[in-house]
């Protein structure tokens, strides 16, 4: 049974995450199917893609598959990590991706949703950024994305508290482009998607890539990059990182001692 279902109608692609048993955890298998689906939509000249969870999902996605996080000593969000690869796929797609969100969104799934171009949510949507709860040092490109979407202080609060941002506040903070009643989420989303399909795909593709380049245009000297990597290595080499994963697997709250 595929973890990803796809549909393409009138230039509107739909990619549905469908692994309810594991709350749509972004496992390597699910992500491989998702990347394949995005690339197929590009081949078939979709003009816009809707990324959603299966009908009735209480959890849009529970984020990176914790059971697939590497053992301490290896970067948990390295360039070739499957989550980081699908984020790049979405960014480099020439057509807009709309995240249609009902239910809770966790960790790397927040980054996946924020990497989409437009987010439309229902009142039960909520966003929780979990690295601090797992002892994971989030990566610079992800931190920059949250800074761009939320602004520095709100991004810090989301990462430092690991507390959910509910739909209302997510809309106020600009995470959600639109907050609509659950009953009209699908109609509203596809109406907006249809709008996009009537516009020039060439113009949109050029503007999407320009937005990407401008949003990432933060000068980072090699020294700055190496300092960040050194800070991150200390964390993913730590007992806290080990404890974060172990506590999840043992279904108990983590006990961090900062070493
Ligand atoms: C593996 C899972 C997961 C899962 N991985 O259902 O951003 S970072 O840096 O933190 C990054 C590293 C990241 O994204 O990390 C992952 C962050 N995600 C989370 O912390 C959310 C973890 N999941 C949960 O808190 C709960 O599963 C929620 C609240 C999403 C749903 O709770 P619910 O009671 O409905 P269960 O917890 O019973 O989960 C059902 C099954 O899905 C697995 C979970 O282990 C369980 O499997 P078993 O039935 O085999 O025990 N599962 C859920 N999320 N991210 N596996």
PDB file of C-alpha atoms and ligand atoms in Angstrom:
ATOM      1  CA  UNK A   1       0.000   0.000   0.000  1.00  0.00           C
ATOM      2  CA  UNK A   2       1.732   3.199  -1.092  1.00  0.00           C
ATOM      3  CA  UNK A   3       2.355   5.846   1.564  1.00  0.00           C
ATOM      4  CA  UNK A   4       1.785   8.529  -1.080  1.00  0.00           C
ATOM      5  CA  UNK A   5      -1.260   8.842  -3.339  1.00  0.00           C
ATOM      6  CA  UNK A   6      -1.296  11.158  -6.347  1.00  0.00           C
ATOM      7  CA  UNK A   7      -3.865  12.722  -8.680  1.00  0.00           C
ATOM      8  CA  UNK A   8      -3.542  15.209 -11.578  1.00  0.00           C
ATOM      9  CA  UNK A   9      -6.610  17.008 -12.928  1.00  0.00           C
ATOM     10  CA  UNK A  10      -6.784  20.230 -14.975  1.00  0.00           C
ATOM     11  CA  UNK A  11      -3.103  21.012 -14.293  1.00  0.00           C
ATOM     12  CA  UNK A  12      -3.667  20.673 -10.506  1.00  0.00           C
ATOM     13  CA  UNK A  13      -1.599  17.918  -8.897  1.00  0.00           C
ATOM     14  CA  UNK A  14      -2.515  16.452  -5.518  1.00  0.00           C
ATOM     15  CA  UNK A  15      -0.005  14.563  -3.357  1.00  0.00           C
ATOM     16  CA  UNK A  16      -1.573  12.861  -0.331  1.00  0.00           C
ATOM     17  CA  UNK A  17       0.410  11.469   2.607  1.00  0.00           C
ATOM     18  CA  UNK A  18      -1.271   8.225   3.561  1.00  0.00           C
ATOM     19  CA  UNK A  19       0.487   6.404   6.419  1.00  0.00           C
ATOM     20  CA  UNK A  20      -1.986   6.884   9.291  1.00  0.00           C
ATOM     21  CA  UNK A  21      -0.511   4.055  11.389  1.00  0.00           C
ATOM     22  CA  UNK A  22       2.654   6.112  11.758  1.00  0.00           C
ATOM     23  CA  UNK A  23       0.943   9.526  11.683  1.00  0.00           C
ATOM     24  CA  UNK A  24       2.502  10.251   8.270  1.00  0.00           C
ATOM     25  CA  UNK A  25       6.005  10.205   9.781  1.00  0.00           C
ATOM     26  CA  UNK A  26       8.464  11.419   7.133  1.00  0.00           C
ATOM     27  CA  UNK A  27      10.253   8.082   6.818  1.00  0.00           C
ATOM     28  CA  UNK A  28      12.778   7.451   4.052  1.00  0.00           C
ATOM     29  CA  UNK A  29      10.224   5.289   2.227  1.00  0.00           C
ATOM     30  CA  UNK A  30       7.431   7.887   2.405  1.00  0.00           C
ATOM     31  CA  UNK A  31       9.829  10.653   1.327  1.00  0.00           C
ATOM     32  CA  UNK A  32      11.192   8.594  -1.588  1.00  0.00           C
ATOM     33  CA  UNK A  33       7.612   8.158  -2.826  1.00  0.00           C
ATOM     34  CA  UNK A  34       6.915  11.877  -2.281  1.00  0.00           C
ATOM     35  CA  UNK A  35       9.980  12.980  -4.262  1.00  0.00           C
ATOM     36  CA  UNK A  36       9.024  10.587  -7.062  1.00  0.00           C
ATOM     37  CA  UNK A  37       5.499  12.043  -7.055  1.00  0.00           C
ATOM     38  CA  UNK A  38       6.782  15.643  -7.250  1.00  0.00           C
ATOM     39  CA  UNK A  39       9.077  14.749 -10.147  1.00  0.00           C
ATOM     40  CA  UNK A  40       6.286  12.926 -11.993  1.00  0.00           C
ATOM     41  CA  UNK A  41       3.996  15.954 -11.593  1.00  0.00           C
ATOM     42  CA  UNK A  42       6.732  18.141 -13.067  1.00  0.00           C
ATOM     43  CA  UNK A  43       7.023  15.789 -16.060  1.00  0.00           C
ATOM     44  CA  UNK A  44       3.260  15.910 -16.517  1.00  0.00           C
ATOM     45  CA  UNK A  45       3.351  19.723 -16.506  1.00  0.00           C
ATOM     46  CA  UNK A  46       1.261  20.305 -13.383  1.00  0.00           C
ATOM     47  CA  UNK A  47       0.895  24.055 -12.845  1.00  0.00           C
ATOM     48  CA  UNK A  48       0.308  23.821  -9.095  1.00  0.00           C
ATOM     49  CA  UNK A  49       0.520  21.012  -6.537  1.00  0.00           C
ATOM     50  CA  UNK A  50      -1.544  20.537  -3.374  1.00  0.00           C
ATOM     51  CA  UNK A  51       0.283  18.641  -0.583  1.00  0.00           C
ATOM     52  CA  UNK A  52      -2.134  17.188   1.968  1.00  0.00           C
ATOM     53  CA  UNK A  53      -2.756  14.372   4.436  1.00  0.00           C
ATOM     54  CA  UNK A  54      -5.310  11.601   4.029  1.00  0.00           C
ATOM     55  CA  UNK A  55      -8.931  12.509   4.718  1.00  0.00           C
ATOM     56  CA  UNK A  56      -9.768  12.864   8.405  1.00  0.00           C
ATOM     57  CA  UNK A  57      -6.117  13.006   9.513  1.00  0.00           C
ATOM     58  CA  UNK A  58      -5.731  14.354  13.086  1.00  0.00           C
ATOM     59  CA  UNK A  59      -1.968  14.537  12.398  1.00  0.00           C
ATOM     60  CA  UNK A  60      -0.908  16.126   9.087  1.00  0.00           C
ATOM     61  CA  UNK A  61       2.567  14.682   9.675  1.00  0.00           C
ATOM     62  CA  UNK A  62       4.527  13.773  12.790  1.00  0.00           C
ATOM     63  CA  UNK A  63       7.805  14.907  11.237  1.00  0.00           C
ATOM     64  CA  UNK A  64      11.127  13.132  10.692  1.00  0.00           C
ATOM     65  CA  UNK A  65      10.896   9.428  11.482  1.00  0.00           C
ATOM     66  CA  UNK A  66      12.621   9.454  14.875  1.00  0.00           C
ATOM     67  CA  UNK A  67      13.529   5.785  14.499  1.00  0.00           C
ATOM     68  CA  UNK A  68      15.601   6.737  11.446  1.00  0.00           C
ATOM     69  CA  UNK A  69      17.595   9.495  13.152  1.00  0.00           C
ATOM     70  CA  UNK A  70      21.297   8.620  12.978  1.00  0.00           C
ATOM     71  CA  UNK A  71      23.270   7.443  16.012  1.00  0.00           C
ATOM     72  CA  UNK A  72      25.117  10.196  17.892  1.00  0.00           C
ATOM     73  CA  UNK A  73      28.169  11.499  16.063  1.00  0.00           C
ATOM     74  CA  UNK A  74      26.447  11.929  12.715  1.00  0.00           C
ATOM     75  CA  UNK A  75      24.609  15.062  11.589  1.00  0.00           C
ATOM     76  CA  UNK A  76      20.882  14.237  11.986  1.00  0.00           C
ATOM     77  CA  UNK A  77      19.904  16.752   9.281  1.00  0.00           C
ATOM     78  CA  UNK A  78      22.805  16.519   6.846  1.00  0.00           C
ATOM     79  CA  UNK A  79      22.634  17.584   3.218  1.00  0.00           C
ATOM     80  CA  UNK A  80      21.710  14.063   2.041  1.00  0.00           C
ATOM     81  CA  UNK A  81      19.171  13.365   4.824  1.00  0.00           C
ATOM     82  CA  UNK A  82      15.851  12.357   3.241  1.00  0.00           C
ATOM     83  CA  UNK A  83      13.931  15.212   4.913  1.00  0.00           C
ATOM     84  CA  UNK A  84      16.502  17.771   3.693  1.00  0.00           C
ATOM     85  CA  UNK A  85      16.323  16.292   0.196  1.00  0.00           C
ATOM     86  CA  UNK A  86      12.545  16.624  -0.053  1.00  0.00           C
ATOM     87  CA  UNK A  87      12.754  20.238   1.208  1.00  0.00           C
ATOM     88  CA  UNK A  88      15.167  20.971  -1.653  1.00  0.00           C
ATOM     89  CA  UNK A  89      12.833  19.202  -4.105  1.00  0.00           C
ATOM     90  CA  UNK A  90       9.924  21.451  -3.121  1.00  0.00           C
ATOM     91  CA  UNK A  91      12.072  24.607  -3.284  1.00  0.00           C
ATOM     92  CA  UNK A  92      13.394  23.819  -6.775  1.00  0.00           C
ATOM     93  CA  UNK A  93      10.045  22.819  -8.302  1.00  0.00           C
ATOM     94  CA  UNK A  94       9.017  25.333 -10.968  1.00  0.00           C
ATOM     95  CA  UNK A  95       5.362  25.321  -9.897  1.00  0.00           C
ATOM     96  CA  UNK A  96       3.886  26.516  -6.588  1.00  0.00           C
ATOM     97  CA  UNK A  97       3.121  23.942  -3.879  1.00  0.00           C
ATOM     98  CA  UNK A  98       0.152  24.622  -1.594  1.00  0.00           C
ATOM     99  CA  UNK A  99       0.182  22.902   1.824  1.00  0.00           C
ATOM    100  CA  UNK A 100      -3.425  22.110   2.745  1.00  0.00           C
ATOM    101  CA  UNK A 101      -3.283  21.574   6.501  1.00  0.00           C
ATOM    102  CA  UNK A 102      -5.730  19.986   8.898  1.00  0.00           C
ATOM    103  CA  UNK A 103      -4.374  18.478  12.101  1.00  0.00           C
ATOM    104  CA  UNK A 104      -1.091  18.753  13.945  1.00  0.00           C
ATOM    105  CA  UNK A 105       2.271  19.282  12.264  1.00  0.00           C
ATOM    106  CA  UNK A 106       5.484  18.258  14.045  1.00  0.00           C
ATOM    107  CA  UNK A 107       9.189  19.013  13.692  1.00  0.00           C
ATOM    108  CA  UNK A 108      10.545  18.516  10.192  1.00  0.00           C
ATOM    109  CA  UNK A 109       6.960  18.399   8.874  1.00  0.00           C
ATOM    110  CA  UNK A 110       6.662  22.084   9.936  1.00  0.00           C
ATOM    111  CA  UNK A 111       9.738  22.723   7.793  1.00  0.00           C
ATOM    112  CA  UNK A 112       8.135  20.816   4.912  1.00  0.00           C
ATOM    113  CA  UNK A 113       4.939  22.878   5.266  1.00  0.00           C
ATOM    114  CA  UNK A 114       6.880  26.167   5.581  1.00  0.00           C
ATOM    115  CA  UNK A 115       8.914  25.259   2.486  1.00  0.00           C
ATOM    116  CA  UNK A 116       5.676  25.089   0.512  1.00  0.00           C
ATOM    117  CA  UNK A 117       4.744  28.348  -1.197  1.00  0.00           C
ATOM    118  CA  UNK A 118       1.251  28.850   0.263  1.00  0.00           C
ATOM    119  CA  UNK A 119      -0.246  27.349   3.456  1.00  0.00           C
ATOM    120  CA  UNK A 120      -3.989  27.013   3.971  1.00  0.00           C
ATOM    121  CA  UNK A 121      -5.184  25.597   7.295  1.00  0.00           C
ATOM    122  CA  UNK A 122      -8.309  24.716   9.209  1.00  0.00           C
ATOM    123  CA  UNK A 123      -8.854  25.585  12.900  1.00  0.00           C
ATOM    124  CA  UNK A 124      -7.414  22.219  14.083  1.00  0.00           C
ATOM    125  CA  UNK A 125      -4.067  22.946  12.393  1.00  0.00           C
ATOM    126  CA  UNK A 126      -1.195  23.443  14.843  1.00  0.00           C
ATOM    127  CA  UNK A 127       2.579  23.603  14.445  1.00  0.00           C
ATOM    128  CA  UNK A 128       5.145  22.284  16.963  1.00  0.00           C
ATOM    129  CA  UNK A 129       8.900  22.605  16.413  1.00  0.00           C
ATOM    130  CA  UNK A 130      10.534  19.746  18.328  1.00  0.00           C
ATOM    131  CA  UNK A 131      14.372  19.771  17.979  1.00  0.00           C
ATOM    132  CA  UNK A 132      14.898  21.029  21.549  1.00  0.00           C
ATOM    133  CA  UNK A 133      12.606  18.260  22.806  1.00  0.00           C
ATOM    134  CA  UNK A 134      14.723  15.648  21.019  1.00  0.00           C
ATOM    135  CA  UNK A 135      18.150  17.190  21.640  1.00  0.00           C
ATOM    136  CA  UNK A 136      18.576  17.853  17.904  1.00  0.00           C
ATOM    137  CA  UNK A 137      20.545  20.873  16.606  1.00  0.00           C
ATOM    138  CA  UNK A 138      18.413  22.169  13.747  1.00  0.00           C
ATOM    139  CA  UNK A 139      20.300  23.072  10.557  1.00  0.00           C
ATOM    140  CA  UNK A 140      21.084  26.636   9.350  1.00  0.00           C
ATOM    141  CA  UNK A 141      18.937  26.472   6.188  1.00  0.00           C
ATOM    142  CA  UNK A 142      15.962  25.400   8.297  1.00  0.00           C
ATOM    143  CA  UNK A 143      16.546  28.119  10.918  1.00  0.00           C
ATOM    144  CA  UNK A 144      16.779  30.724   8.131  1.00  0.00           C
ATOM    145  CA  UNK A 145      13.490  29.488   6.651  1.00  0.00           C
ATOM    146  CA  UNK A 146      11.701  29.896   9.989  1.00  0.00           C
ATOM    147  CA  UNK A 147      13.261  33.350  10.445  1.00  0.00           C
ATOM    148  CA  UNK A 148      11.948  34.350   7.014  1.00  0.00           C
ATOM    149  CA  UNK A 149       8.441  33.055   7.703  1.00  0.00           C
ATOM    150  CA  UNK A 150       8.059  34.040  11.355  1.00  0.00           C
ATOM    151  CA  UNK A 151      10.600  36.738  12.137  1.00  0.00           C
ATOM    152  CA  UNK A 152      13.514  36.190  14.543  1.00  0.00           C
ATOM    153  CA  UNK A 153      11.811  36.343  17.958  1.00  0.00           C
ATOM    154  CA  UNK A 154       8.795  34.180  17.053  1.00  0.00           C
ATOM    155  CA  UNK A 155      11.113  31.639  15.417  1.00  0.00           C
ATOM    156  CA  UNK A 156      13.229  31.544  18.606  1.00  0.00           C
ATOM    157  CA  UNK A 157      10.127  31.043  20.763  1.00  0.00           C
ATOM    158  CA  UNK A 158       8.922  28.181  18.535  1.00  0.00           C
ATOM    159  CA  UNK A 159      12.291  26.392  18.716  1.00  0.00           C
ATOM    160  CA  UNK A 160      13.130  27.125  22.388  1.00  0.00           C
ATOM    161  CA  UNK A 161       9.705  26.227  23.872  1.00  0.00           C
ATOM    162  CA  UNK A 162       8.783  23.333  21.523  1.00  0.00           C
ATOM    163  CA  UNK A 163       5.187  24.371  22.262  1.00  0.00           C
ATOM    164  CA  UNK A 164       2.400  24.202  19.627  1.00  0.00           C
ATOM    165  CA  UNK A 165       1.422  27.301  17.637  1.00  0.00           C
ATOM    166  CA  UNK A 166      -2.324  27.004  17.201  1.00  0.00           C
ATOM    167  CA  UNK A 167      -4.095  27.890  13.926  1.00  0.00           C
ATOM    168  CA  UNK A 168      -5.314  31.351  14.987  1.00  0.00           C
ATOM    169  CA  UNK A 169      -1.831  32.478  16.049  1.00  0.00           C
ATOM    170  CA  UNK A 170      -0.266  30.744  13.011  1.00  0.00           C
ATOM    171  CA  UNK A 171      -2.519  32.862  10.809  1.00  0.00           C
ATOM    172  CA  UNK A 172      -1.646  36.042  12.739  1.00  0.00           C
ATOM    173  CA  UNK A 173       2.076  35.254  12.459  1.00  0.00           C
ATOM    174  CA  UNK A 174       1.889  34.704   8.722  1.00  0.00           C
ATOM    175  CA  UNK A 175       2.502  30.947   8.849  1.00  0.00           C
ATOM    176  CA  UNK A 176      -0.942  30.353   7.348  1.00  0.00           C
ATOM    177  CA  UNK A 177      -1.892  32.413   4.298  1.00  0.00           C
ATOM    178  CA  UNK A 178      -5.523  31.536   5.013  1.00  0.00           C
ATOM    179  CA  UNK A 179      -7.411  30.039   7.989  1.00  0.00           C
ATOM    180  CA  UNK A 180     -10.735  28.576   6.826  1.00  0.00           C
ATOM    181  CA  UNK A 181     -13.416  26.336   8.416  1.00  0.00           C
ATOM    182  CA  UNK A 182     -12.607  22.605   8.124  1.00  0.00           C
ATOM    183  CA  UNK A 183     -15.723  22.057   5.996  1.00  0.00           C
ATOM    184  CA  UNK A 184     -14.501  24.471   3.308  1.00  0.00           C
ATOM    185  CA  UNK A 185     -10.739  23.785   3.478  1.00  0.00           C
ATOM    186  CA  UNK A 186     -10.700  21.590   0.378  1.00  0.00           C
ATOM    187  CA  UNK A 187     -12.988  23.832  -1.737  1.00  0.00           C
ATOM    188  CA  UNK A 188     -11.050  26.965  -0.763  1.00  0.00           C
ATOM    189  CA  UNK A 189      -7.685  25.311  -1.491  1.00  0.00           C
ATOM    190  CA  UNK A 190      -8.648  24.031  -4.927  1.00  0.00           C
ATOM    191  CA  UNK A 191     -10.279  27.363  -5.840  1.00  0.00           C
ATOM    192  CA  UNK A 192      -6.979  29.105  -5.096  1.00  0.00           C
ATOM    193  CA  UNK A 193      -5.105  26.387  -7.011  1.00  0.00           C
ATOM    194  CA  UNK A 194      -7.407  26.863 -10.002  1.00  0.00           C
ATOM    195  CA  UNK A 195      -6.640  30.583  -9.914  1.00  0.00           C
ATOM    196  CA  UNK A 196      -2.932  29.852 -10.230  1.00  0.00           C
ATOM    197  CA  UNK A 197      -3.424  27.490 -13.194  1.00  0.00           C
ATOM    198  CA  UNK A 198      -4.966  30.391 -15.171  1.00  0.00           C
ATOM    199  CA  UNK A 199      -1.737  32.436 -14.889  1.00  0.00           C
ATOM    200  CA  UNK A 200       1.517  32.154 -16.844  1.00  0.00           C
ATOM    201  CA  UNK A 201       3.515  29.117 -15.655  1.00  0.00           C
ATOM    202  CA  UNK A 202       6.688  30.669 -17.097  1.00  0.00           C
ATOM    203  CA  UNK A 203       6.235  33.910 -15.169  1.00  0.00           C
ATOM    204  CA  UNK A 204       5.376  32.042 -11.982  1.00  0.00           C
ATOM    205  CA  UNK A 205       8.387  29.722 -12.339  1.00  0.00           C
ATOM    206  CA  UNK A 206      10.762  32.674 -12.753  1.00  0.00           C
ATOM    207  CA  UNK A 207       9.263  34.486  -9.751  1.00  0.00           C
ATOM    208  CA  UNK A 208       9.306  31.343  -7.568  1.00  0.00           C
ATOM    209  CA  UNK A 209      13.035  30.809  -8.244  1.00  0.00           C
ATOM    210  CA  UNK A 210      13.716  34.533  -7.706  1.00  0.00           C
ATOM    211  CA  UNK A 211      11.901  34.421  -4.342  1.00  0.00           C
ATOM    212  CA  UNK A 212      14.048  31.394  -3.367  1.00  0.00           C
ATOM    213  CA  UNK A 213      17.306  33.135  -4.235  1.00  0.00           C
ATOM    214  CA  UNK A 214      16.306  36.413  -2.529  1.00  0.00           C
ATOM    215  CA  UNK A 215      14.999  34.658   0.617  1.00  0.00           C
ATOM    216  CA  UNK A 216      18.281  32.722   0.993  1.00  0.00           C
ATOM    217  CA  UNK A 217      20.490  35.711   0.189  1.00  0.00           C
ATOM    218  CA  UNK A 218      22.004  35.840   3.674  1.00  0.00           C
ATOM    219  CA  UNK A 219      25.801  36.280   3.494  1.00  0.00           C
ATOM    220  CA  UNK A 220      27.477  33.471   5.400  1.00  0.00           C
ATOM    221  CA  UNK A 221      31.276  33.501   5.499  1.00  0.00           C
ATOM    222  CA  UNK A 222      33.106  30.143   5.614  1.00  0.00           C
ATOM    223  CA  UNK A 223      34.125  31.047   9.173  1.00  0.00           C
ATOM    224  CA  UNK A 224      30.494  31.618  10.168  1.00  0.00           C
ATOM    225  CA  UNK A 225      29.482  28.321   8.541  1.00  0.00           C
ATOM    226  CA  UNK A 226      32.253  26.410  10.317  1.00  0.00           C
ATOM    227  CA  UNK A 227      31.307  27.952  13.665  1.00  0.00           C
ATOM    228  CA  UNK A 228      27.658  26.858  13.209  1.00  0.00           C
ATOM    229  CA  UNK A 229      28.738  23.359  12.201  1.00  0.00           C
ATOM    230  CA  UNK A 230      30.999  23.168  15.273  1.00  0.00           C
ATOM    231  CA  UNK A 231      28.118  24.205  17.544  1.00  0.00           C
ATOM    232  CA  UNK A 232      25.843  21.603  15.932  1.00  0.00           C
ATOM    233  CA  UNK A 233      28.459  18.828  16.165  1.00  0.00           C
ATOM    234  CA  UNK A 234      28.741  19.365  19.941  1.00  0.00           C
ATOM    235  CA  UNK A 235      24.971  18.764  20.187  1.00  0.00           C
ATOM    236  CA  UNK A 236      24.636  15.724  17.977  1.00  0.00           C
ATOM    237  CA  UNK A 237      27.687  14.215  19.740  1.00  0.00           C
ATOM    238  CA  UNK A 238      26.009  14.770  23.129  1.00  0.00           C
ATOM    239  CA  UNK A 239      24.227  12.618  25.639  1.00  0.00           C
ATOM    240  CA  UNK A 240      21.221  14.955  25.257  1.00  0.00           C
ATOM    241  CA  UNK A 241      20.825  13.904  21.614  1.00  0.00           C
ATOM    242  CA  UNK A 242      21.032  10.240  22.671  1.00  0.00           C
ATOM    243  CA  UNK A 243      18.506  10.872  25.485  1.00  0.00           C
ATOM    244  CA  UNK A 244      16.109  12.698  23.130  1.00  0.00           C
ATOM    245  CA  UNK A 245      15.805   9.712  20.814  1.00  0.00           C
ATOM    246  CA  UNK A 246      15.831   7.117  23.624  1.00  0.00           C
ATOM    247  CA  UNK A 247      13.056   8.884  25.520  1.00  0.00           C
ATOM    248  CA  UNK A 248      10.899   8.933  22.367  1.00  0.00           C
ATOM    249  CA  UNK A 249      11.445   5.217  21.756  1.00  0.00           C
ATOM    250  CA  UNK A 250      10.674   4.446  25.421  1.00  0.00           C
ATOM    251  CA  UNK A 251       7.587   6.719  25.276  1.00  0.00           C
ATOM    252  CA  UNK A 252       8.690   8.805  28.298  1.00  0.00           C
ATOM    253  CA  UNK A 253       9.534  12.486  28.775  1.00  0.00           C
ATOM    254  CA  UNK A 254      13.221  13.255  28.103  1.00  0.00           C
ATOM    255  CA  UNK A 255      15.568  14.170  30.984  1.00  0.00           C
ATOM    256  CA  UNK A 256      18.308  16.441  29.601  1.00  0.00           C
ATOM    257  CA  UNK A 257      21.412  17.268  31.678  1.00  0.00           C
ATOM    258  CA  UNK A 258      23.091  19.510  29.106  1.00  0.00           C
ATOM    259  CA  UNK A 259      26.002  17.150  28.406  1.00  0.00           C
TER     260      UNK A 259
HETATM  261  C1  LIG B   1       8.635   7.651  14.179  1.00  0.00           C
HETATM  262  C2  LIG B   1       6.433   7.875  14.890  1.00  0.00           C
HETATM  263  C3  LIG B   1       6.529   9.283  14.804  1.00  0.00           C
HETATM  264  C4  LIG B   1       7.756   9.835  14.363  1.00  0.00           C
HETATM  265  N1  LIG B   1       8.769   8.983  14.062  1.00  0.00           N
HETATM  266  O1  LIG B   1      -0.065   8.384  18.105  1.00  0.00           O
HETATM  267  O2  LIG B   1      12.451  18.811  13.917  1.00  0.00           O
HETATM  268  S1  LIG B   1      13.300  17.879  14.557  1.00  0.00           S
HETATM  269  O3  LIG B   1      14.691  18.329  14.565  1.00  0.00           O
HETATM  270  O4  LIG B   1      12.836  17.523  15.915  1.00  0.00           O
HETATM  271  C5  LIG B   1      13.230  16.426  13.595  1.00  0.00           C
HETATM  272  C6  LIG B   1      14.335  15.478  13.994  1.00  0.00           C
HETATM  273  C7  LIG B   1      11.860  15.806  13.689  1.00  0.00           C
HETATM  274  O5  LIG B   1      11.003  16.069  12.872  1.00  0.00           O
HETATM  275  O6  LIG B   1      11.711  14.927  14.714  1.00  0.00           O
HETATM  276  C8  LIG B   1      10.358  14.325  14.855  1.00  0.00           C
HETATM  277  C9  LIG B   1       9.495  15.295  15.655  1.00  0.00           C
HETATM  278  N2  LIG B   1       8.161  14.700  15.834  1.00  0.00           N
HETATM  279  C10 LIG B   1       7.641  14.523  17.057  1.00  0.00           C
HETATM  280  O7  LIG B   1       8.256  14.758  18.092  1.00  0.00           O
HETATM  281  C11 LIG B   1       6.207  13.919  17.095  1.00  0.00           C
HETATM  282  C12 LIG B   1       6.296  12.481  17.601  1.00  0.00           C
HETATM  283  N3  LIG B   1       4.984  11.858  17.612  1.00  0.00           N
HETATM  284  C13 LIG B   1       4.074  12.172  18.589  1.00  0.00           C
HETATM  285  O8  LIG B   1       4.302  13.019  19.478  1.00  0.00           O
HETATM  286  C14 LIG B   1       2.756  11.433  18.505  1.00  0.00           C
HETATM  287  O9  LIG B   1       2.934  10.302  17.671  1.00  0.00           O
HETATM  288  C15 LIG B   1       1.635  12.327  17.899  1.00  0.00           C
HETATM  289  C16 LIG B   1       1.267  13.452  18.912  1.00  0.00           C
HETATM  290  C17 LIG B   1       2.090  12.926  16.553  1.00  0.00           C
HETATM  291  C18 LIG B   1       0.405  11.427  17.647  1.00  0.00           C
HETATM  292  O10 LIG B   1       0.081  10.772  18.869  1.00  0.00           O
HETATM  293  P1  LIG B   1      -0.895   9.517  18.848  1.00  0.00           P
HETATM  294  O11 LIG B   1      -1.116   9.133  20.266  1.00  0.00           O
HETATM  295  O12 LIG B   1      -2.041   9.811  17.962  1.00  0.00           O
HETATM  296  P2  LIG B   1       1.175   7.519  18.687  1.00  0.00           P
HETATM  297  O13 LIG B   1       2.134   8.383  19.410  1.00  0.00           O
HETATM  298  O14 LIG B   1       0.651   6.307  19.391  1.00  0.00           O
HETATM  299  O15 LIG B   1       1.899   7.080  17.329  1.00  0.00           O
HETATM  300  C19 LIG B   1       1.380   6.039  16.546  1.00  0.00           C
HETATM  301  C20 LIG B   1       2.591   5.288  15.998  1.00  0.00           C
HETATM  302  O16 LIG B   1       3.334   6.182  15.124  1.00  0.00           O
HETATM  303  C21 LIG B   1       4.685   6.261  15.575  1.00  0.00           C
HETATM  304  C22 LIG B   1       4.630   5.957  17.056  1.00  0.00           C
HETATM  305  O17 LIG B   1       5.917   5.504  17.501  1.00  0.00           O
HETATM  306  C23 LIG B   1       3.576   4.858  17.094  1.00  0.00           C
HETATM  307  O18 LIG B   1       4.194   3.674  16.625  1.00  0.00           O
HETATM  308  P3  LIG B   1       3.950   2.279  17.419  1.00  0.00           P
HETATM  309  O19 LIG B   1       2.471   2.032  17.246  1.00  0.00           O
HETATM  310  O20 LIG B   1       4.829   1.315  16.679  1.00  0.00           O
HETATM  311  O21 LIG B   1       4.354   2.533  18.845  1.00  0.00           O
HETATM  312  N4  LIG B   1       5.196   7.605  15.328  1.00  0.00           N
HETATM  313  C24 LIG B   1       4.536   8.758  15.506  1.00  0.00           C
HETATM  314  N5  LIG B   1       5.330   9.796  15.212  1.00  0.00           N
HETATM  315  N6  LIG B   1       7.941  11.149  14.203  1.00  0.00           N
HETATM  316  N7  LIG B   1       7.457   7.049  14.585  1.00  0.00           N
END
